[in-house]
Amino acid sequence: MRKWRCVICDFEYDEALGMPDEGIAPGTRWEDVPETWSCPDCGAPKAEFQMVEVAPAA
Amino acid sequence: MSKLLPGAWRDGKRYLWLLGIAAMALPMIGGVLAERTGLSLFWWFTPLFIYLGVPLLDALVGEDRNNPPDAVVPALEKDRYYRWAVYAAVPFEYASLIWGAWTAATQSLAWWEYLGLAISVGMATGIAIAIAHELGHKTDPFEQWLAKIALAPTGYGHFYSEHNRGHHVRVATPEDPASSRYGESFYAFLPRTIAGGIRSAIAIEKGRMARRGLSFWSWRNDVLNAWAMTPVLFTALVLAFGWKALPFLLIQAVYGFSLLEVVNYLEHYGLCRQKLPGGRYERCQPTHSWNSNHVFSNVFLYGLERHSDHHANPLRGYEALRHFDGSPQLPNGYAGMILLAYCPPLWFAVMNPKVRAHYDGNLSLANVKPSLRARLPLQGAV
């Protein structure tokens, strides 16, 4: 499982945790997060802004 | 380059946005008028125009609730003209600052003229924080640097980092120093937001540098590299024109960033995001920012007053910001609302009923000043 960091505000998306509040189940891979999803903290869109990979697959 | 956008829709404000550049030149226009007419009052031209002329023009010209159709937005956002209309304002900001420093140091002005000059330039450099704001939201390195350059005259370089990584994340929550609370006067908000913003910016950069394995003192620290421009700029101006420029520089800086903070005060007053079961706050919606569609002040501030859409969609360019029917509306543009904010009893009389109406009388949903929260009858609270 990997983590992805928003380049604007440093929010981290953790694939292991997902975003259950937003209907993204724990374990959802980054590739499977909808393209319309945006950073929940600052609103940076997934499609337009690459998240930085912080931890490679273990 | 083409003016033609898909369909028949044309941007009625396309050339009006250039007024944002004119705003940067207001102090120099005042200086020329003072020179030509010999009337000292013109050293105060900028605040007179902003505080008397703009609210009046907002009331007369009124609101524009038109939105660009979704189909034209991608073309609108790709049109470089709108970016250049922002870049071009920065040289005018610097022209006003440098001209002001030269005038303050070398012309024999009476103290009230000197003060008027400093306040006038402070209004321009303060409004320039709206320009830095528009630039600082973008991921293009040139725009990011230009944002910091536009912030240097007010010494508010930390805004670049704090605004995107602090304010946008915590907006309309009790944790955000830059979101004002129901019952909090502007004069109580001002020291809280200044100190809170600096503290937050330092904490953010400490975290960012640590995550990247860098020292806090790295040149990549966005607070330090932006702050560093201010002493360099001020020292250069004092060396060029003399010590008499220094009080001018300090007054315009304090006035400029206070202008930003009064705008912060009115953008989210009393509005609050609710906590989700998981402990996070709900996403920022258009209902979490006060919006204003007043045409005149909006073109002066690059659409900043369409704040509801901005916070819900922070990367949208100013030319594409929309009005939302559900978002709470300010009764005038920012210039008029600033005057109200300066006078807390009037502000409370106008805005408190609007906050209560927005939450259907249930203030437990609002962002309320802590000392007031304990005493409020939280009618309708669940």
Short mmCIF file of C-alpha atoms in Angstrom, two decimals:
data_model
loop_
_atom_site.label_atom_id
_atom_site.label_comp_id
_atom_site.label_asym_id
_atom_site.label_seq_id
_atom_site.Cartn_x
_atom_site.Cartn_y
_atom_site.Cartn_z
CA MET A 1 0.00 0.00 0.00
CA ARG A 2 1.26 3.47 -0.88
CA LYS A 3 0.66 7.04 0.15
CA TRP A 4 0.25 10.03 -2.15
CA ARG A 5 0.83 13.61 -1.13
CA CYS A 6 -0.94 16.65 -2.55
CA VAL A 7 1.60 19.03 -4.08
CA ILE A 8 -0.42 22.07 -3.00
CA CYS A 9 -1.20 21.45 0.67
CA ASP A 10 0.64 18.23 1.63
CA PHE A 11 -2.54 16.28 2.38
CA GLU A 12 -1.71 12.56 2.30
CA TYR A 13 -3.93 9.94 0.72
CA ASP A 14 -3.15 6.57 2.25
CA GLU A 15 -4.31 3.68 0.07
CA ALA A 16 -4.59 1.49 3.18
CA LEU A 17 -7.05 3.90 4.81
CA GLY A 18 -8.95 5.14 1.75
CA MET A 19 -11.47 7.92 2.39
CA PRO A 20 -14.53 6.17 3.86
CA ASP A 21 -16.21 9.55 4.48
CA GLU A 22 -16.19 10.10 0.72
CA GLY A 23 -17.13 6.59 -0.31
CA ILE A 24 -13.55 5.48 -1.11
CA ALA A 25 -13.06 2.16 0.67
CA PRO A 26 -9.88 1.30 2.58
CA GLY A 27 -7.43 -0.39 0.23
CA THR A 28 -8.49 1.60 -2.84
CA ARG A 29 -5.43 2.01 -5.07
CA TRP A 30 -4.57 5.50 -6.28
CA GLU A 31 -5.32 4.48 -9.86
CA ASP A 32 -8.83 3.50 -8.80
CA VAL A 33 -9.61 6.78 -7.06
CA PRO A 34 -12.08 8.56 -9.41
CA GLU A 35 -10.56 11.19 -11.71
CA THR A 36 -13.18 13.64 -10.45
CA TRP A 37 -11.91 13.30 -6.89
CA SER A 38 -9.99 16.28 -5.55
CA CYS A 39 -7.86 16.91 -2.49
CA PRO A 40 -10.29 16.99 0.45
CA ASP A 41 -8.26 19.68 2.19
CA CYS A 42 -7.43 22.20 -0.51
CA GLY A 43 -9.48 21.11 -3.51
CA ALA A 44 -6.58 20.48 -5.91
CA PRO A 45 -8.04 18.17 -8.57
CA LYS A 46 -6.56 14.71 -8.99
CA ALA A 47 -6.55 15.01 -12.77
CA GLU A 48 -4.70 18.29 -12.92
CA PHE A 49 -2.28 17.88 -10.03
CA GLN A 50 -0.07 14.95 -9.56
CA MET A 51 0.20 13.65 -6.09
CA VAL A 52 3.72 12.85 -5.00
CA GLU A 53 4.31 9.25 -4.14
CA VAL A 54 5.64 9.19 -0.57
CA ALA A 55 6.04 5.50 0.09
CA PRO A 56 6.53 2.86 -2.60
CA ALA A 57 4.67 -0.42 -2.44
CA ALA A 58 5.89 -2.43 0.53
CA MET B 1 -4.86 34.34 -28.44
CA SER B 2 -8.21 34.25 -30.15
CA LYS B 3 -11.01 36.25 -28.63
CA LEU B 4 -13.49 33.77 -29.99
CA LEU B 5 -14.66 31.17 -27.55
CA PRO B 6 -16.90 28.24 -28.39
CA GLY B 7 -20.52 29.20 -28.94
CA ALA B 8 -21.95 32.67 -28.91
CA TRP B 9 -20.83 33.48 -25.36
CA ARG B 10 -18.49 36.41 -24.96
CA ASP B 11 -16.77 37.52 -21.79
CA GLY B 12 -18.30 40.90 -21.04
CA LYS B 13 -15.61 41.61 -18.44
CA ARG B 14 -12.66 40.69 -20.66
CA TYR B 15 -11.22 44.21 -20.88
CA LEU B 16 -12.63 45.39 -17.57
CA TRP B 17 -10.10 43.16 -15.80
CA LEU B 18 -7.44 45.67 -16.86
CA LEU B 19 -8.87 47.95 -14.17
CA GLY B 20 -6.96 45.75 -11.73
CA ILE B 21 -3.79 47.27 -13.19
CA ALA B 22 -5.23 50.79 -12.88
CA ALA B 23 -5.83 50.14 -9.17
CA MET B 24 -2.06 49.77 -8.71
CA ALA B 25 -1.52 53.19 -10.29
CA LEU B 26 -4.05 55.06 -8.11
CA PRO B 27 -1.44 56.54 -5.72
CA MET B 28 0.52 58.00 -8.65
CA ILE B 29 -2.67 59.43 -10.13
CA GLY B 30 -3.33 61.07 -6.76
CA GLY B 31 0.22 62.44 -6.71
CA VAL B 32 -0.18 63.99 -10.15
CA LEU B 33 -3.52 65.53 -9.10
CA ALA B 34 -1.95 66.94 -5.91
CA GLU B 35 0.89 68.41 -7.94
CA ARG B 36 -1.34 69.91 -10.63
CA THR B 37 -4.01 71.35 -8.36
CA GLY B 38 -1.91 72.12 -5.30
CA LEU B 39 -4.63 70.49 -3.18
CA SER B 40 -3.19 68.43 -0.30
CA LEU B 41 -6.33 66.33 -0.20
CA PHE B 42 -5.21 64.49 -3.32
CA TRP B 43 -2.41 62.79 -1.34
CA TRP B 44 -5.39 60.86 0.13
CA PHE B 45 -6.85 60.16 -3.30
CA THR B 46 -6.54 56.37 -3.11
CA PRO B 47 -8.40 55.78 0.18
CA LEU B 48 -11.00 58.39 -0.81
CA PHE B 49 -11.59 56.66 -4.12
CA ILE B 50 -11.65 53.14 -2.64
CA TYR B 51 -13.78 53.92 0.42
CA LEU B 52 -16.19 56.44 -1.08
CA GLY B 53 -16.11 55.94 -4.84
CA VAL B 54 -16.02 52.15 -5.04
CA PRO B 55 -18.95 51.40 -2.63
CA LEU B 56 -21.00 53.98 -4.51
CA LEU B 57 -20.08 52.51 -7.89
CA ASP B 58 -20.85 49.03 -6.55
CA ALA B 59 -24.29 50.22 -5.47
CA LEU B 60 -24.90 51.98 -8.80
CA VAL B 61 -23.42 49.43 -11.22
CA GLY B 62 -24.81 46.58 -9.14
CA GLU B 63 -24.28 42.87 -9.37
CA ASP B 64 -23.46 40.48 -12.14
CA ARG B 65 -24.72 36.96 -11.50
CA ASN B 66 -23.79 35.69 -14.96
CA ASN B 67 -21.61 32.63 -15.13
CA PRO B 68 -19.47 31.50 -18.05
CA PRO B 69 -21.13 28.39 -19.52
CA ASP B 70 -19.29 25.19 -18.55
CA ALA B 71 -18.45 24.54 -22.20
CA VAL B 72 -16.30 27.67 -22.52
CA VAL B 73 -14.45 27.34 -19.20
CA PRO B 74 -11.54 25.20 -20.50
CA ALA B 75 -10.91 27.71 -23.34
CA LEU B 76 -11.29 30.61 -20.93
CA GLU B 77 -8.74 29.13 -18.56
CA LYS B 78 -6.30 28.45 -21.38
CA ASP B 79 -6.49 31.99 -22.73
CA ARG B 80 -3.14 33.54 -21.76
CA TYR B 81 -4.58 37.05 -22.00
CA TYR B 82 -6.11 36.63 -18.54
CA ARG B 83 -2.78 35.64 -17.05
CA TRP B 84 -0.99 38.62 -18.59
CA ALA B 85 -3.71 40.91 -17.26
CA VAL B 86 -2.57 39.79 -13.78
CA TYR B 87 1.20 39.82 -14.40
CA ALA B 88 1.01 43.37 -15.73
CA ALA B 89 -0.30 44.67 -12.41
CA VAL B 90 2.90 43.78 -10.52
CA PRO B 91 5.20 46.32 -12.27
CA PHE B 92 2.59 48.99 -11.52
CA GLU B 93 2.55 47.98 -7.86
CA TYR B 94 6.33 48.45 -7.79
CA ALA B 95 6.11 51.71 -9.71
CA SER B 96 3.74 53.08 -7.04
CA LEU B 97 5.98 51.83 -4.23
CA ILE B 98 9.21 53.21 -5.71
CA TRP B 99 7.59 56.51 -6.72
CA GLY B 100 6.10 56.73 -3.20
CA ALA B 101 9.45 56.09 -1.51
CA TRP B 102 11.12 58.69 -3.71
CA THR B 103 8.37 61.24 -3.04
CA ALA B 104 8.40 60.58 0.72
CA ALA B 105 12.17 60.95 0.92
CA THR B 106 12.81 63.85 -1.41
CA GLN B 107 9.70 66.07 -1.56
CA SER B 108 8.99 68.29 1.39
CA LEU B 109 5.56 67.05 2.34
CA ALA B 110 3.62 68.13 5.42
CA TRP B 111 3.04 65.23 7.83
CA TRP B 112 -0.59 64.76 6.76
CA GLU B 113 0.51 64.66 3.13
CA TYR B 114 3.26 62.13 3.95
CA LEU B 115 0.71 60.02 5.83
CA GLY B 116 -1.78 60.24 2.95
CA LEU B 117 0.94 59.13 0.54
CA ALA B 118 1.87 56.16 2.75
CA ILE B 119 -1.78 55.09 3.19
CA SER B 120 -2.43 55.49 -0.55
CA VAL B 121 0.53 53.31 -1.48
CA GLY B 122 -0.43 50.87 1.31
CA MET B 123 -3.83 50.48 -0.30
CA ALA B 124 -2.17 49.61 -3.60
CA THR B 125 0.30 47.15 -2.05
CA GLY B 126 -2.55 45.75 0.08
CA ILE B 127 -4.76 45.25 -2.98
CA ALA B 128 -1.70 43.67 -4.60
CA ILE B 129 -2.07 40.83 -2.08
CA ALA B 130 -5.18 39.91 -4.12
CA ILE B 131 -2.88 39.73 -7.16
CA ALA B 132 -0.38 37.59 -5.23
CA HIS B 133 -3.33 35.47 -4.20
CA GLU B 134 -4.43 34.86 -7.78
CA LEU B 135 -0.83 34.01 -8.77
CA GLY B 136 0.02 31.96 -5.68
CA HIS B 137 -2.74 29.44 -6.32
CA LYS B 138 -1.12 28.34 -9.54
CA THR B 139 1.48 25.62 -9.88
CA ASP B 140 3.56 27.45 -12.48
CA PRO B 141 6.93 28.40 -10.89
CA PHE B 142 6.98 31.82 -12.62
CA GLU B 143 3.58 32.68 -11.15
CA GLN B 144 4.66 31.42 -7.74
CA TRP B 145 7.69 33.69 -7.76
CA LEU B 146 5.69 36.63 -9.04
CA ALA B 147 3.25 36.04 -6.16
CA LYS B 148 6.12 36.37 -3.65
CA ILE B 149 7.41 39.48 -5.42
CA ALA B 150 3.93 41.04 -5.18
CA LEU B 151 3.88 40.26 -1.43
CA ALA B 152 7.33 41.73 -0.66
CA PRO B 153 6.19 45.39 -0.28
CA THR B 154 3.84 44.43 2.59
CA GLY B 155 6.28 41.99 4.22
CA TYR B 156 3.56 39.35 4.05
CA GLY B 157 5.57 36.70 2.19
CA HIS B 158 4.31 33.96 4.51
CA PHE B 159 0.84 34.47 3.02
CA TYR B 160 2.00 32.48 -0.01
CA SER B 161 2.46 29.34 2.06
CA GLU B 162 -0.12 29.91 4.79
CA HIS B 163 -2.96 30.74 2.42
CA ASN B 164 -2.77 27.56 0.35
CA ARG B 165 -1.56 25.09 2.95
CA GLY B 166 -3.20 26.60 6.03
CA HIS B 167 -6.19 28.81 5.32
CA HIS B 168 -7.62 26.73 2.47
CA VAL B 169 -7.33 23.56 4.52
CA ARG B 170 -8.94 24.95 7.68
CA VAL B 171 -11.22 27.61 6.20
CA ALA B 172 -14.50 28.20 8.06
CA THR B 173 -13.43 26.20 11.10
CA PRO B 174 -12.61 27.44 14.60
CA GLU B 175 -9.00 26.30 14.01
CA ASP B 176 -8.39 28.80 11.20
CA PRO B 177 -6.83 32.07 12.34
CA ALA B 178 -7.97 33.76 9.10
CA SER B 179 -11.67 32.86 9.46
CA SER B 180 -13.54 35.33 11.66
CA ARG B 181 -16.11 34.20 14.21
CA TYR B 182 -19.65 35.32 14.87
CA GLY B 183 -19.51 38.05 17.52
CA GLU B 184 -15.78 38.75 16.95
CA SER B 185 -15.04 42.38 16.07
CA PHE B 186 -12.44 43.23 13.43
CA TYR B 187 -10.22 44.68 16.17
CA ALA B 188 -10.28 41.38 18.09
CA PHE B 189 -9.75 39.42 14.87
CA LEU B 190 -6.76 41.48 13.65
CA PRO B 191 -4.14 40.46 16.27
CA ARG B 192 -5.45 36.88 16.27
CA THR B 193 -5.12 36.50 12.51
CA ILE B 194 -1.72 38.24 12.25
CA ALA B 195 -0.11 36.15 15.01
CA GLY B 196 -1.99 32.97 14.05
CA GLY B 197 -1.05 33.31 10.39
CA ILE B 198 2.67 33.70 11.13
CA ARG B 199 2.63 30.82 13.62
CA SER B 200 0.77 28.60 11.17
CA ALA B 201 3.08 29.47 8.26
CA ILE B 202 6.19 28.61 10.30
CA ALA B 203 4.68 25.32 11.47
CA ILE B 204 3.69 24.41 7.89
CA GLU B 205 7.17 25.07 6.51
CA LYS B 206 8.83 23.24 9.42
CA GLY B 207 6.74 20.19 8.53
CA ARG B 208 7.35 20.50 4.80
CA MET B 209 11.10 20.90 5.18
CA ALA B 210 11.29 17.99 7.65
CA ARG B 211 9.34 15.70 5.28
CA ARG B 212 11.76 16.54 2.52
CA GLY B 213 14.77 15.94 4.76
CA LEU B 214 15.76 19.62 4.66
CA SER B 215 16.62 22.08 7.42
CA PHE B 216 14.06 24.74 8.36
CA TRP B 217 16.70 27.24 7.24
CA SER B 218 16.77 25.84 3.70
CA TRP B 219 16.30 28.35 0.86
CA ARG B 220 13.43 26.17 -0.29
CA ASN B 221 11.48 27.21 2.80
CA ASP B 222 8.70 29.26 1.17
CA VAL B 223 8.23 31.48 4.21
CA LEU B 224 11.90 32.41 4.54
CA ASN B 225 12.60 32.93 0.84
CA ALA B 226 9.50 35.13 0.49
CA TRP B 227 10.20 37.10 3.67
CA ALA B 228 13.80 37.70 2.64
CA MET B 229 12.69 39.88 -0.27
CA THR B 230 11.23 42.56 2.01
CA PRO B 231 14.41 43.68 3.86
CA VAL B 232 16.31 43.56 0.57
CA LEU B 233 13.70 45.76 -1.11
CA PHE B 234 13.40 48.22 1.79
CA THR B 235 17.16 48.50 2.22
CA ALA B 236 17.59 49.20 -1.49
CA LEU B 237 14.93 51.94 -1.40
CA VAL B 238 16.39 53.56 1.72
CA LEU B 239 19.90 53.47 0.23
CA ALA B 240 18.58 54.97 -3.01
CA PHE B 241 16.39 57.73 -1.58
CA GLY B 242 17.41 58.26 2.04
CA TRP B 243 16.17 57.58 5.57
CA LYS B 244 13.00 59.62 5.14
CA ALA B 245 11.64 56.80 3.01
CA LEU B 246 11.72 54.33 5.92
CA PRO B 247 8.64 55.50 7.91
CA PHE B 248 6.77 55.61 4.61
CA LEU B 249 7.76 52.01 3.84
CA LEU B 250 6.75 50.78 7.28
CA ILE B 251 3.39 52.61 7.32
CA GLN B 252 2.40 51.39 3.86
CA ALA B 253 3.41 47.81 4.77
CA VAL B 254 1.33 47.74 7.98
CA TYR B 255 -1.60 49.42 6.28
CA GLY B 256 -1.32 47.06 3.30
CA PHE B 257 -1.40 43.83 5.27
CA SER B 258 -4.14 45.19 7.55
CA LEU B 259 -6.19 45.69 4.40
CA LEU B 260 -5.70 42.04 3.53
CA GLU B 261 -6.75 41.07 7.05
CA VAL B 262 -9.94 43.12 6.98
CA VAL B 263 -10.79 41.34 3.73
CA ASN B 264 -10.08 38.01 5.45
CA TYR B 265 -12.42 39.18 8.21
CA LEU B 266 -15.39 39.59 5.89
CA GLU B 267 -14.85 36.55 3.69
CA HIS B 268 -15.96 33.82 6.11
CA TYR B 269 -17.54 35.68 9.05
CA GLY B 270 -19.41 33.21 11.27
CA LEU B 271 -19.53 30.47 8.62
CA CYS B 272 -18.60 26.96 9.68
CA ARG B 273 -17.97 23.56 8.16
CA GLN B 274 -19.44 20.65 10.12
CA LYS B 275 -17.43 17.70 11.42
CA LEU B 276 -18.00 14.33 9.76
CA PRO B 277 -18.37 11.14 11.80
CA GLY B 278 -14.73 10.25 11.01
CA GLY B 279 -13.52 13.46 12.69
CA ARG B 280 -12.60 15.32 9.48
CA TYR B 281 -14.41 18.48 8.49
CA GLU B 282 -16.81 18.31 5.57
CA ARG B 283 -15.39 19.58 2.30
CA CYS B 284 -15.46 23.30 1.72
CA GLN B 285 -18.67 24.18 -0.15
CA PRO B 286 -19.76 27.48 -1.72
CA THR B 287 -21.88 28.01 1.43
CA HIS B 288 -18.72 28.40 3.53
CA SER B 289 -17.67 31.76 2.09
CA TRP B 290 -19.46 35.07 1.73
CA ASN B 291 -19.84 35.93 -1.89
CA SER B 292 -20.21 39.23 -3.69
CA ASN B 293 -21.08 39.72 -7.34
CA HIS B 294 -20.65 43.49 -7.32
CA VAL B 295 -19.06 44.24 -10.64
CA PHE B 296 -16.87 47.21 -9.91
CA SER B 297 -14.96 45.98 -6.87
CA ASN B 298 -14.74 42.51 -8.39
CA VAL B 299 -12.84 43.70 -11.42
CA PHE B 300 -10.54 45.67 -9.12
CA LEU B 301 -9.70 42.52 -7.18
CA TYR B 302 -9.52 39.96 -10.00
CA GLY B 303 -12.78 38.32 -9.02
CA LEU B 304 -11.70 37.68 -5.42
CA GLU B 305 -15.20 38.53 -4.24
CA ARG B 306 -16.59 35.49 -6.02
CA HIS B 307 -15.13 33.79 -3.02
CA SER B 308 -17.61 30.94 -2.63
CA ASP B 309 -16.55 29.29 -5.87
CA HIS B 310 -12.90 30.12 -5.20
CA HIS B 311 -12.78 28.14 -1.94
CA ALA B 312 -14.78 25.25 -3.34
CA ASN B 313 -12.59 25.19 -6.50
CA PRO B 314 -9.33 26.94 -5.59
CA LEU B 315 -7.49 26.33 -8.84
CA ARG B 316 -10.13 27.91 -11.06
CA GLY B 317 -8.85 31.10 -12.72
CA TYR B 318 -10.51 34.37 -11.70
CA GLU B 319 -12.08 34.81 -15.14
CA ALA B 320 -13.99 31.53 -14.73
CA LEU B 321 -15.32 31.95 -11.16
CA ARG B 322 -19.06 31.45 -10.82
CA HIS B 323 -21.92 32.73 -8.78
CA PHE B 324 -23.86 30.10 -6.81
CA ASP B 325 -27.43 30.76 -5.80
CA GLY B 326 -27.02 28.88 -2.52
CA SER B 327 -24.00 30.86 -1.33
CA PRO B 328 -24.46 33.61 1.26
CA GLN B 329 -24.26 37.07 -0.31
CA LEU B 330 -22.66 40.24 1.04
CA PRO B 331 -24.88 43.32 0.65
CA ASN B 332 -22.09 45.40 -0.98
CA GLY B 333 -18.65 44.79 -2.49
CA TYR B 334 -15.56 44.44 -0.31
CA ALA B 335 -14.84 48.18 -0.21
CA GLY B 336 -18.21 48.97 1.32
CA MET B 337 -18.04 45.96 3.65
CA ILE B 338 -14.59 47.05 4.90
CA LEU B 339 -16.13 50.33 6.09
CA LEU B 340 -18.72 48.33 8.02
CA ALA B 341 -16.06 46.05 9.48
CA TYR B 342 -14.15 49.10 10.78
CA CYS B 343 -17.27 49.98 12.78
CA PRO B 344 -18.16 46.82 14.78
CA PRO B 345 -21.67 47.85 16.02
CA LEU B 346 -22.71 48.49 12.41
CA TRP B 347 -21.05 45.28 11.23
CA PHE B 348 -22.86 43.21 13.87
CA ALA B 349 -26.17 44.96 13.08
CA VAL B 350 -25.88 44.07 9.38
CA MET B 351 -24.07 40.73 9.40
CA ASN B 352 -25.24 38.92 12.55
CA PRO B 353 -28.84 38.63 11.28
CA LYS B 354 -27.45 37.34 7.97
CA VAL B 355 -25.44 34.61 9.73
CA ARG B 356 -28.49 33.65 11.82
CA ALA B 357 -30.67 33.54 8.70
CA HIS B 358 -28.07 31.42 6.89
CA TYR B 359 -28.28 28.81 9.66
CA ASP B 360 -32.06 29.18 10.15
CA GLY B 361 -31.46 30.58 13.60
CA ASN B 362 -29.38 27.60 14.74
CA LEU B 363 -26.11 29.20 15.80
CA SER B 364 -24.73 25.87 17.00
CA LEU B 365 -23.90 25.36 13.30
CA ALA B 366 -22.00 28.66 13.06
CA ASN B 367 -18.38 29.53 13.90
CA VAL B 368 -19.09 31.48 17.09
CA LYS B 369 -16.66 33.40 19.32
CA PRO B 370 -15.93 31.00 22.25
CA SER B 371 -16.97 33.42 25.02
CA LEU B 372 -20.26 33.97 23.23
CA ARG B 373 -20.87 30.33 22.43
CA ALA B 374 -21.22 29.45 26.12
CA ARG B 375 -23.92 32.08 26.58
CA LEU B 376 -25.92 31.57 23.41
CA PRO B 377 -29.36 30.07 23.52
CA LEU B 378 -28.69 27.44 20.88
CA GLN B 379 -32.24 27.24 19.67
CA GLY B 380 -33.01 24.27 17.50
CA ALA B 381 -29.76 22.54 18.46
CA VAL B 382 -29.91 18.81 18.05
#
